[in-house]
Coordinates of C-alpha atoms in Angstrom, one line a residue:
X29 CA -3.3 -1.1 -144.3
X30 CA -3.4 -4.6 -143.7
X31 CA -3.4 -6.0 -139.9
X32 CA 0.2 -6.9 -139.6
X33 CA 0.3 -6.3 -136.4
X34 CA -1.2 -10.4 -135.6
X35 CA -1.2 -10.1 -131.7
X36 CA -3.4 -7.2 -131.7
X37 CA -5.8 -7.4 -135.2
X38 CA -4.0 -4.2 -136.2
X39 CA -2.7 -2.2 -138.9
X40 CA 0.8 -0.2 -138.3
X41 CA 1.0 2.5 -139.8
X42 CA 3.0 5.1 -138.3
X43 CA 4.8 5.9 -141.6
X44 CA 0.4 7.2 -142.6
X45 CA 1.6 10.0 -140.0
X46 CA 4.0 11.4 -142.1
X47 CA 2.4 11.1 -146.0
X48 CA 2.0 14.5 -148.0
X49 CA -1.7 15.9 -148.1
X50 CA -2.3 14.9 -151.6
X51 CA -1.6 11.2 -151.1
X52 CA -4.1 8.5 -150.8
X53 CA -4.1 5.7 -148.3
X54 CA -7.0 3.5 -147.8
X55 CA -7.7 1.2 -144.1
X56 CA -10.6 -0.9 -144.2
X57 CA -11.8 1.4 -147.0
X58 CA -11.3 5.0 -145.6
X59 CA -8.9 7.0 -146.8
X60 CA -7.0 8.3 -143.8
X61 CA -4.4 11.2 -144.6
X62 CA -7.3 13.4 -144.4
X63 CA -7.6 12.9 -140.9
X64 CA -4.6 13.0 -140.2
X65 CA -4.0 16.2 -141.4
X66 CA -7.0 17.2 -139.7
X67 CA -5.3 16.3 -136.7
X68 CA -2.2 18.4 -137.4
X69 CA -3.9 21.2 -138.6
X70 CA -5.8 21.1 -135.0
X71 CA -2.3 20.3 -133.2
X72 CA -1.3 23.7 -135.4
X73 CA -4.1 26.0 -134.0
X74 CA -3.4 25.4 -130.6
X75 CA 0.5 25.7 -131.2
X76 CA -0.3 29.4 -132.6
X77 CA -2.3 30.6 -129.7
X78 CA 0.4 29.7 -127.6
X79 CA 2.9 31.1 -129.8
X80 CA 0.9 33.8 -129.5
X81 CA 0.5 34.5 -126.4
X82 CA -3.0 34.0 -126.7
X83 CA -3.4 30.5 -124.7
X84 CA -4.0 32.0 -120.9
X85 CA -4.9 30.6 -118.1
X86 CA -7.4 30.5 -115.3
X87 CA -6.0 33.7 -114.4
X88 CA -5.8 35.6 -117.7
X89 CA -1.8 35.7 -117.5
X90 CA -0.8 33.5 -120.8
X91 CA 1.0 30.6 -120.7
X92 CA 4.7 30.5 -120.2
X93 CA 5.4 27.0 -119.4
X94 CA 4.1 23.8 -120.9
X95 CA 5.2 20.4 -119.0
X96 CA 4.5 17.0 -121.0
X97 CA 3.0 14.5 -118.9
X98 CA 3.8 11.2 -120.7
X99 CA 6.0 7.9 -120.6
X100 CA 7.8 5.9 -123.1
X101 CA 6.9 6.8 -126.8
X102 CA 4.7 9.7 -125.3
X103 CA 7.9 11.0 -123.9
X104 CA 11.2 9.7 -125.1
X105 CA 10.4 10.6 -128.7
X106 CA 9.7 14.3 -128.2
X107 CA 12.0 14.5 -125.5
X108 CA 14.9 13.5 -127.8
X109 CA 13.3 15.4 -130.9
X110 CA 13.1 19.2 -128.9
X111 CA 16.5 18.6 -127.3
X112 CA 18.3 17.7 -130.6
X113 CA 16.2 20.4 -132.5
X114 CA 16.4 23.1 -129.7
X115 CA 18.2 25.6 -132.7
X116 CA 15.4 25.7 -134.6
X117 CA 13.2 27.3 -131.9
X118 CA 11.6 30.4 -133.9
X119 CA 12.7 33.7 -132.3
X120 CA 9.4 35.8 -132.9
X121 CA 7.1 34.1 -130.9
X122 CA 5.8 34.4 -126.9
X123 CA 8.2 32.8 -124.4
X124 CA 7.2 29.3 -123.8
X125 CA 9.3 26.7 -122.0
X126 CA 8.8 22.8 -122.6
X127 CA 9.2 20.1 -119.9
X128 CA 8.5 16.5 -119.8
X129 CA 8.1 14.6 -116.8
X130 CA 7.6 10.9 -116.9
X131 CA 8.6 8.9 -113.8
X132 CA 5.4 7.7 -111.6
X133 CA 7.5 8.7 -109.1
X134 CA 7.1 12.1 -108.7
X135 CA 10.4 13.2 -108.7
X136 CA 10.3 15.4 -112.1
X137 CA 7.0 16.8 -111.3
X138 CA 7.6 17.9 -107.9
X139 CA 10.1 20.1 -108.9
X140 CA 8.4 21.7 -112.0
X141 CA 5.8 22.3 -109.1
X142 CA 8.0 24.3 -106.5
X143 CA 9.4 26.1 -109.1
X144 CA 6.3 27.2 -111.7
X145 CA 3.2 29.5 -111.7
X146 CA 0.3 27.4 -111.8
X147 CA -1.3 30.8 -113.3
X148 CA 1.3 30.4 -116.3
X149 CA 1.2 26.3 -116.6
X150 CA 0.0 24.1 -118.8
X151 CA 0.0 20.3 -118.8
X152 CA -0.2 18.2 -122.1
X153 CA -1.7 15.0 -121.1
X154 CA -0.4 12.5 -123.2
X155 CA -1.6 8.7 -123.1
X156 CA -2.6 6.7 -126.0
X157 CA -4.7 4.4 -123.6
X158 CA -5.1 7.7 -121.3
X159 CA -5.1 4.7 -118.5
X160 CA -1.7 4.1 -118.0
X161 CA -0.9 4.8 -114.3
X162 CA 2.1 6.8 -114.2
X163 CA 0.9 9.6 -116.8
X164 CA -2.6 9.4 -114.4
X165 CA -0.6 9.6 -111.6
X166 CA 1.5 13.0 -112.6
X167 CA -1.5 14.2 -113.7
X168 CA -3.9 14.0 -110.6
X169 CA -1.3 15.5 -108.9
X170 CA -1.0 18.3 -110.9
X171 CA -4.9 19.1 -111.6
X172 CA -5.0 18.6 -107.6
X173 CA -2.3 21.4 -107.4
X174 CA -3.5 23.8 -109.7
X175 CA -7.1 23.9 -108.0
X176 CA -5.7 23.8 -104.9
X177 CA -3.3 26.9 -105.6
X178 CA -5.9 28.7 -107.7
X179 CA -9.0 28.6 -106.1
X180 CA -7.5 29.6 -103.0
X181 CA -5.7 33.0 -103.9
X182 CA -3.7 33.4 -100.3
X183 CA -0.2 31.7 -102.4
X184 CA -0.9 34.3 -105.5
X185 CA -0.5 37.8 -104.3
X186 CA -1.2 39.7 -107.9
X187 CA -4.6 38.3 -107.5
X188 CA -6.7 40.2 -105.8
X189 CA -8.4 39.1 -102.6
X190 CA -12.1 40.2 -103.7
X191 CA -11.2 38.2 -107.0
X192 CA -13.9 36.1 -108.3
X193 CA -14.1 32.4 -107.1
X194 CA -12.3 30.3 -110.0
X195 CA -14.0 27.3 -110.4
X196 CA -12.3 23.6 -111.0
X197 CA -13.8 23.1 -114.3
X198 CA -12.5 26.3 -115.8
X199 CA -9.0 25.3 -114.1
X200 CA -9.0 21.9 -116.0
X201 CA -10.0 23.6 -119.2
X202 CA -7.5 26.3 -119.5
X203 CA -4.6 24.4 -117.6
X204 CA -4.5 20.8 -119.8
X205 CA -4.9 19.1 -122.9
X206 CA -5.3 15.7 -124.1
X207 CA -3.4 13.5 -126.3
X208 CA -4.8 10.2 -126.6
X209 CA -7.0 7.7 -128.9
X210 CA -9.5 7.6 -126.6
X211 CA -11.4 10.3 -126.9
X212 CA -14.1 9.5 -123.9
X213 CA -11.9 9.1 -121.6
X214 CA -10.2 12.1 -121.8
X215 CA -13.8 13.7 -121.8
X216 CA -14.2 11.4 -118.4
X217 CA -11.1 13.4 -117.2
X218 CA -12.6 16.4 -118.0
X219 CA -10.4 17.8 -121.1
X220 CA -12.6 19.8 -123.1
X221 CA -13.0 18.1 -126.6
X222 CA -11.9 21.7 -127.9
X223 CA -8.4 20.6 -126.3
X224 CA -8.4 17.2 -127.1
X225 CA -5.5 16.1 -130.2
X226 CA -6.3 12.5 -131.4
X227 CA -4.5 9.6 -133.0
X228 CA -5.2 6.3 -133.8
X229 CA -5.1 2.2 -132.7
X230 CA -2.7 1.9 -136.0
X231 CA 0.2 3.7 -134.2
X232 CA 2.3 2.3 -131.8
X233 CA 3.1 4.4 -129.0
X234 CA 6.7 3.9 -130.0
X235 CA 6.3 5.5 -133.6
X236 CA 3.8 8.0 -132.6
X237 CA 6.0 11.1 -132.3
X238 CA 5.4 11.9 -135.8
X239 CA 1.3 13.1 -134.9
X240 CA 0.1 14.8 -131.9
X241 CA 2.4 13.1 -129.4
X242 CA 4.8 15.9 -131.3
X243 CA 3.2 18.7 -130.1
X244 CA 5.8 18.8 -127.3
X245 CA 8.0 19.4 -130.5
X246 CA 5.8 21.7 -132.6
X247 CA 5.9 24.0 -129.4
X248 CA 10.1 24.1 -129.7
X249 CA 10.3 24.3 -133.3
X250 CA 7.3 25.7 -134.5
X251 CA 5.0 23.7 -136.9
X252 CA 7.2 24.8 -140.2
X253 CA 10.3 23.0 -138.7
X254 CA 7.7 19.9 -137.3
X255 CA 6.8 19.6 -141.3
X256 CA 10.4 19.5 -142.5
X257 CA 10.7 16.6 -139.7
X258 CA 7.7 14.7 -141.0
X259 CA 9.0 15.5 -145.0
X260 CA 12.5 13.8 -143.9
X261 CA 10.9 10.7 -143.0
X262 CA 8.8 10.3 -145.5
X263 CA 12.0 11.1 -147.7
X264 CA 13.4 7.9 -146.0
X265 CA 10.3 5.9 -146.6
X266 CA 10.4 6.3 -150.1
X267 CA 14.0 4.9 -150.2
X268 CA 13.0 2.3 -148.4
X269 CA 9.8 1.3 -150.5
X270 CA 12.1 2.3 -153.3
X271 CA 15.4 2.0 -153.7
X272 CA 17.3 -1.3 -154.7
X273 CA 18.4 -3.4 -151.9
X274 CA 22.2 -3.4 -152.5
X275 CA 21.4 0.5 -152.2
X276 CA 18.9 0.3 -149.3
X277 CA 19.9 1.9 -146.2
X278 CA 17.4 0.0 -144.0
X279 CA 18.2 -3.2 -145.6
X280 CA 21.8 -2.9 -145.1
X281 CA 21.8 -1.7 -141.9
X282 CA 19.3 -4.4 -140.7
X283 CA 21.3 -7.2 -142.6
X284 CA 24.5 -6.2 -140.8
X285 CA 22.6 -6.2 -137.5
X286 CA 21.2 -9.7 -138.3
X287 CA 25.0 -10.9 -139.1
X288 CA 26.4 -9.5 -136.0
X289 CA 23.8 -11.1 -133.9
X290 CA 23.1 -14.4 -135.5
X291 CA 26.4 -15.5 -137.0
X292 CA 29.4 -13.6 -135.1
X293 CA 27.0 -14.0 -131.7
X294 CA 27.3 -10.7 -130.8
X295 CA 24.7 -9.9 -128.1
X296 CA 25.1 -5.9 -127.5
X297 CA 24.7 -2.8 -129.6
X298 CA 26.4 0.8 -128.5
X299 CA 24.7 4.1 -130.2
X300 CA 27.6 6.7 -130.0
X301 CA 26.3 9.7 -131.2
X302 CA 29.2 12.4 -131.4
X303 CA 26.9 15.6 -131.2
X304 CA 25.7 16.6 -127.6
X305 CA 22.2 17.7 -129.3
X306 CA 21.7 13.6 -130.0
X307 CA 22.2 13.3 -126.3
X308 CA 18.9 11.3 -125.7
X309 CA 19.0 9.6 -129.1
X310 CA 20.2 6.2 -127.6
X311 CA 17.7 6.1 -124.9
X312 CA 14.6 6.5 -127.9
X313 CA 16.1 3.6 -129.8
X314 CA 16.8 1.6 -126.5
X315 CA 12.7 1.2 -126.8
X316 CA 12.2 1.5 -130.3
X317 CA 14.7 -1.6 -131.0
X318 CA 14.1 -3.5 -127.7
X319 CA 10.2 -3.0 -127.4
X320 CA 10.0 -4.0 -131.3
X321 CA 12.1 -6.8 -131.5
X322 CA 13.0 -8.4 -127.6
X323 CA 10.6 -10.9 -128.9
X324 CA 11.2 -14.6 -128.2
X325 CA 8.0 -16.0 -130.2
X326 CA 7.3 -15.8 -133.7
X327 CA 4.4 -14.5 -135.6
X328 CA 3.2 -17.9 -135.9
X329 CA 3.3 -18.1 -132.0
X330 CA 6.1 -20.8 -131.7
X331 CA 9.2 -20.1 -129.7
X332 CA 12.0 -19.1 -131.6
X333 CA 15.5 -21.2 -131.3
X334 CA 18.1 -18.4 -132.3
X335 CA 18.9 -14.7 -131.3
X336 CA 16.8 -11.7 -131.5
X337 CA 17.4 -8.8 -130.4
X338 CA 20.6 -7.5 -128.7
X339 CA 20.7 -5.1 -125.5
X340 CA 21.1 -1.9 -126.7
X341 CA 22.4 1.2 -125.0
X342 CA 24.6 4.4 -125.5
X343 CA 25.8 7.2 -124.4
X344 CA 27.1 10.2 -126.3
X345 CA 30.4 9.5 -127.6
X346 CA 32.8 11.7 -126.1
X347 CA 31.7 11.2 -122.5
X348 CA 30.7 7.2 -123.2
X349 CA 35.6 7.3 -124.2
X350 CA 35.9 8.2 -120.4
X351 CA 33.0 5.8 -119.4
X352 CA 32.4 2.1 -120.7
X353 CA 34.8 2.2 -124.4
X354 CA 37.2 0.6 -121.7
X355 CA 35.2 -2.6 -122.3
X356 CA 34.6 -2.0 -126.2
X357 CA 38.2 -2.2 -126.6
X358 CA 39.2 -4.7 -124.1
X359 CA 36.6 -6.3 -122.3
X360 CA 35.1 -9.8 -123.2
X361 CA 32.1 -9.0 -124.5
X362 CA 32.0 -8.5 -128.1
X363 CA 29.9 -5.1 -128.6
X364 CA 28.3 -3.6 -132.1
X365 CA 28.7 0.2 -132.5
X366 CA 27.0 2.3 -134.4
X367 CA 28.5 5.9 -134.5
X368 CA 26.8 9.2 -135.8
X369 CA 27.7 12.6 -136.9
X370 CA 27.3 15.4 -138.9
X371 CA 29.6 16.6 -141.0
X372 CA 28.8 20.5 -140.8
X373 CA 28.2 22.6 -137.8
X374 CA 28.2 26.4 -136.5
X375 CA 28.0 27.8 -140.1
X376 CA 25.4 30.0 -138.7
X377 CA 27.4 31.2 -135.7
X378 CA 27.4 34.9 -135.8
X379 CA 30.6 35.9 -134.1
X380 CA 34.0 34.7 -136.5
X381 CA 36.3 33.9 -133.5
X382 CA 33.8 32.2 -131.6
X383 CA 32.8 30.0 -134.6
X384 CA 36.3 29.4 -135.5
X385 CA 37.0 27.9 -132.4
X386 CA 33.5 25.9 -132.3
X387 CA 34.2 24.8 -136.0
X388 CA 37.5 23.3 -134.2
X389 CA 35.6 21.5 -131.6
X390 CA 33.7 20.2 -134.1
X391 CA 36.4 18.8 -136.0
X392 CA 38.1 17.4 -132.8
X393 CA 34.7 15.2 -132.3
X394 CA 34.7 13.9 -135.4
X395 CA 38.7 12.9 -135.7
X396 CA 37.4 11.3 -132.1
X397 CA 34.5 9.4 -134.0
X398 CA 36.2 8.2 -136.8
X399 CA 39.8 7.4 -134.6
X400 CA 37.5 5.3 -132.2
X401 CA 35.8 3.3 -135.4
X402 CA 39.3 2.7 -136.7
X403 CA 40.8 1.3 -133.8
X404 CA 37.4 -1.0 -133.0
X405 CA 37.9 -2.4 -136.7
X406 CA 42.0 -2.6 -136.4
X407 CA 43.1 -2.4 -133.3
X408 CA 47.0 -3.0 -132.7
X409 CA 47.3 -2.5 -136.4
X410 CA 46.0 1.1 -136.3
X411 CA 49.9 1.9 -135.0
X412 CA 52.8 1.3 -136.7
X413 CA 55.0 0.7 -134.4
X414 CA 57.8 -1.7 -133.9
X415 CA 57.8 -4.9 -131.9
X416 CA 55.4 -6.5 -129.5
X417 CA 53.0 -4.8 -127.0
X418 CA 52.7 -6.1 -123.7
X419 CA 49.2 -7.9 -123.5
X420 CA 47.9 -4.8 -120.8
X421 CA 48.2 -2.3 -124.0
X422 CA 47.4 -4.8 -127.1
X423 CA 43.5 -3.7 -129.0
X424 CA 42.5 -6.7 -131.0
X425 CA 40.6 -4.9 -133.1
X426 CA 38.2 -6.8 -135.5
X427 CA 34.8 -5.5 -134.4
X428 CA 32.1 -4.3 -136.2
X429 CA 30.5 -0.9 -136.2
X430 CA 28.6 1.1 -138.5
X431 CA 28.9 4.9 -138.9
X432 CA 26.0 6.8 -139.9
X433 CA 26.8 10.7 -141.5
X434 CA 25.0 13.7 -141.9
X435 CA 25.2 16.5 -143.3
X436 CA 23.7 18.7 -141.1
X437 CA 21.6 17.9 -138.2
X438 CA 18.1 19.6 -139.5
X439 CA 14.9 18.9 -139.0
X440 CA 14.9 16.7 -142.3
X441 CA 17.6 14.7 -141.4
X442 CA 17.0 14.0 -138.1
X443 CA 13.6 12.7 -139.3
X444 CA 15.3 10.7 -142.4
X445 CA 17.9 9.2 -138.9
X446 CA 14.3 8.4 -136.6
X447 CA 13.4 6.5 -140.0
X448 CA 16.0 4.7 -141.0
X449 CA 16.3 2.8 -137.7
X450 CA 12.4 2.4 -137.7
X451 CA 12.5 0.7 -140.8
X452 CA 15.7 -1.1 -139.8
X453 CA 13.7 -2.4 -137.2
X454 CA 10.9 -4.0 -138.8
X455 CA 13.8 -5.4 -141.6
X456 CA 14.9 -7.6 -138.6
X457 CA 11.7 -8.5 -137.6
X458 CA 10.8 -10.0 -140.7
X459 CA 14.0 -11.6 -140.8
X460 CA 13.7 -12.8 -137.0
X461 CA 10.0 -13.7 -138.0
X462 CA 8.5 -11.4 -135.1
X463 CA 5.7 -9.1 -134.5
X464 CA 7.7 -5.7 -133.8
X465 CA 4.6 -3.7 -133.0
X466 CA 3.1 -5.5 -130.0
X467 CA 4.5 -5.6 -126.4
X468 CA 3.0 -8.0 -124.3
X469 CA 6.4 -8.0 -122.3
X470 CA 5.7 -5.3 -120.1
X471 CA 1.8 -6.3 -119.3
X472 CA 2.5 -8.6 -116.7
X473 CA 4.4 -6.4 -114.4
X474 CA 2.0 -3.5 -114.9
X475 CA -1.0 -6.3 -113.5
X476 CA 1.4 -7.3 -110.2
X477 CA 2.5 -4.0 -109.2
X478 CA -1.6 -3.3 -109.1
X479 CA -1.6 -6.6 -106.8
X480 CA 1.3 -5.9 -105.0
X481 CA -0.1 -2.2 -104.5
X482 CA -2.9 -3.0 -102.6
X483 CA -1.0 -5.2 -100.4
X484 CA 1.1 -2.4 -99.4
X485 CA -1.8 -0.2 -98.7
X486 CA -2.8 -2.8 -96.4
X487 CA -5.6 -4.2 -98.7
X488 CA -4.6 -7.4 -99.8
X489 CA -3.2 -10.5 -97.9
X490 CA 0.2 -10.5 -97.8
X491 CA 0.3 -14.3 -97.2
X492 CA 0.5 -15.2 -100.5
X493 CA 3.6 -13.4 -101.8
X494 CA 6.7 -15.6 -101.8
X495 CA 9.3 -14.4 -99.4
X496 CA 11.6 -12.6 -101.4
X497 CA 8.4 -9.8 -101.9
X498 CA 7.3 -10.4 -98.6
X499 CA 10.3 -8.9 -97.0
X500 CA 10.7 -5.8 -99.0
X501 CA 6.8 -5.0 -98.6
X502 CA 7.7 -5.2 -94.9
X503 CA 10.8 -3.5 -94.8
X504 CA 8.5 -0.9 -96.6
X505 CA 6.0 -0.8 -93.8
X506 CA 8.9 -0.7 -91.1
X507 CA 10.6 2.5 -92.7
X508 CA 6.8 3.9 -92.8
X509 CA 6.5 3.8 -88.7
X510 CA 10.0 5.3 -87.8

């Protein structure tokens, strides 16, 4: 409970979010895990009703699609999570379908909203801050589309015309709720309390899919399946608090991080998952690792004079041979792989021809996985062959990766996986000397593109932009009078 995060006066304490009922955790003398499991058993009522069918809307008609209005860890977490987890949907409930749309943009959300019922939607409104603009943004929009389609009945023809007059308020209540820790200003929005989830200042919106940012998750896996998650991490924070540190997953896979950065001067880091359900895995640890620890000052606030953290990116392994494994073999940057699998899949695959030949495909990624590890470690050597290779053909081999194995992708493992590299994480950090739970870095381009916004809109003087900005903002205002 103490205020490690020094930047911000504030605990972190994510791994709270995941403790068993009958533990005890004090922060500035309250114990917490009571709330917290408050919280979930809340987050679990409102999953039922729309398991249920018993969630409706405006309308009456109940619920059929539920869109996620979020960005970073208020998206890419669940995101990842309900697409890796999609299996364990449970089979007797009411037909719900989860989206997420994140870009400020528009793009997602405009074409959830040519395609869905407003009578059958309903927005999760997720922002831990419940200011940040490009949630807001999706979300005006879609409260201003749901009163505009519902209150005028002409676009819904199994309303009747002599319907009763459906009023804005009761359009907001049935049609969103609120994930956030500010509670008032979710009120200010209008989100009934009764629809309000909460979580707190001590988690980072990075490490918050484990509480009410996971409803997007309890709604595709039902809350049984969202415990086994939360009991897999917490299986990995014990090892971590735990185990010895020649044994210590985290450790070791932090220290060979720190080695490949800061003595072999390797400055990028591929996650090759070789499982199509892991298929947004590297774009969650793309912010968990580069949020935490693309730090360049210490704790102590001095500049630091060494390596932090390395750009990080991925792709799913089979598609990234026929992509970019072109430059992990022969290009001239020196890349870091990690690799992960698990070892069993399709056991439950009803039909025996069908899983016989998905058993094989299974096996085919893996020899893939482990072949593509073996080459990066030995490269020419992998062959025996006789005599030289021209230089076109050679592998030089000698690169470091690390391959991480499951058994089976579950619930509990995948949560033990979101762990380990969380905890791997803050290893660096402390190693590195860095705050991972703060991230000042994006702050400042959030405060221009406000400036730079009412420029555009013809509210601020465009005289003091340098010329680089000054010429797009007017190439912007050109396109806008063609």
């Amino acid at each position: 409970g103490k205020r490690v995060n020094v930047s911000e006066n504030r605990p972190a304490l994510h791994t709270a979010l995941r403790l068993p009922a009958d533990a005890h955790l004090e922060v500035e003398g309250e114990d917490i895990v009571g709330a917290v499991h408050d919280s979930l058993a809340q987050m679990e009522r409102l999953v039922q009703r729309l398991h249920a069918g018993q969630w409706r809307g405006a309308t009456g008609k109940p619920i059929r699609h539920v869109v996620n209005l979020g960005v970073g860890g208020s998206d890419l977490g669940p995101l990842m999570v309900t697409h890796a987890l999609a299996d364990y949907r449970p089979s007797d409930i009411h037909p719900v379908e989860v989206h997420f749309a994140s870009t400020m943009d528009g793009s997602q959300l405009a074409d959830y909203l040519s395609r869905f019922n407003p009578e059958t939607t309903l927005f999760v409104l997720s922002s831990k801050s419940f200011t940040t603009i490009d949630t807001l943004s999706n979300a005006n929009t879609a409260r201003d589309w749901l009163i505009g389609r519902l209150t005028q009945h002409a676009d819904l023809p199994e309303v009747s015309p002599h319907a009763k007059p459906i009023s804005a308020e009761l359009i907001v209540r049935q049609h969103f709720i609120g994930v956030s820790a500010s509670p008032d200003k979710m009120s200010e929005w209008g989100i009934t309390p009764d629809h309000q989830l909460m979580f707190w200042e001590w988690v980072g919106g990075r490490y918050s899919l484990w509480g009410t940012i996971g409803l997007p998750i309890a709604l595709v896996i039902g809350m049984e399946n969202f415990r086994e998650l939360l009991a897999g991490a917490h299986a990995m924070d014990s090892h971590f608090r735990d185990a010895p540190l020649e044994d210590n997953l985290p450790v070791l896979l932090g220290l060979a991080g720190i080695w490949n950065v800061n003595f072999l001067d390797i400055r990028a880091h591929s996650i090759l998952p070789y499982d199509g359900r892991l298929e947004y895995f590297a774009a969650y640890l793309e912010q968990l690792e580069m949020e935490s620890n693309g730090k360049s000052v210490t704790r102590q606030g001095q500049a630091v004079n060494y390596s932090t953290c390395p750009v990080l990116w991925g792709q799913l392994g089979p598609n990234a041979q026929h992509a970019f494994y072109q430059l992990l073999h022969q290009g001239t940057q020196p890349v870091v792989c990690d690799f992960i699998a698990p070892l069993k899949r399709y056991d439950e695959v009803e039909n025996l021809d069908t899983r016989r030949h998905l058993k094989s495909q299974h096996r085919l990624a893996l020899a893939n996985c482990f072949a593509q590890s073996r080459v990066l470690m030995l490269g020419d050597d992998a062959l025996e062959e006789d005599g030289p290779r021209p230089e076109h053909k050679r592998y030089r081999g000698n690169q470091p990766s690390s391959t991480v194995l499951l058994d089976k992708l579950t619930p509990a493992t995948l949560g033990s996986l979101i762990a380990l590299y969380e905890h791997k994480v803050f290893v660096q950090a402390v190693i590195w000397d860095i705050n991972p739970f703060d991230q000042w870095g994006v702050e400042l381009g959030k405060q221009i593109a406000t400036d730079t916004q009412a420029i555009i809109d013809g509210e601020g003087d465009i005289g003091r932009m340098d010329a680089s900005s000054r010429g797009l903002i007017e190439a912007f205002w050109a396109a806008e009078q063609q």
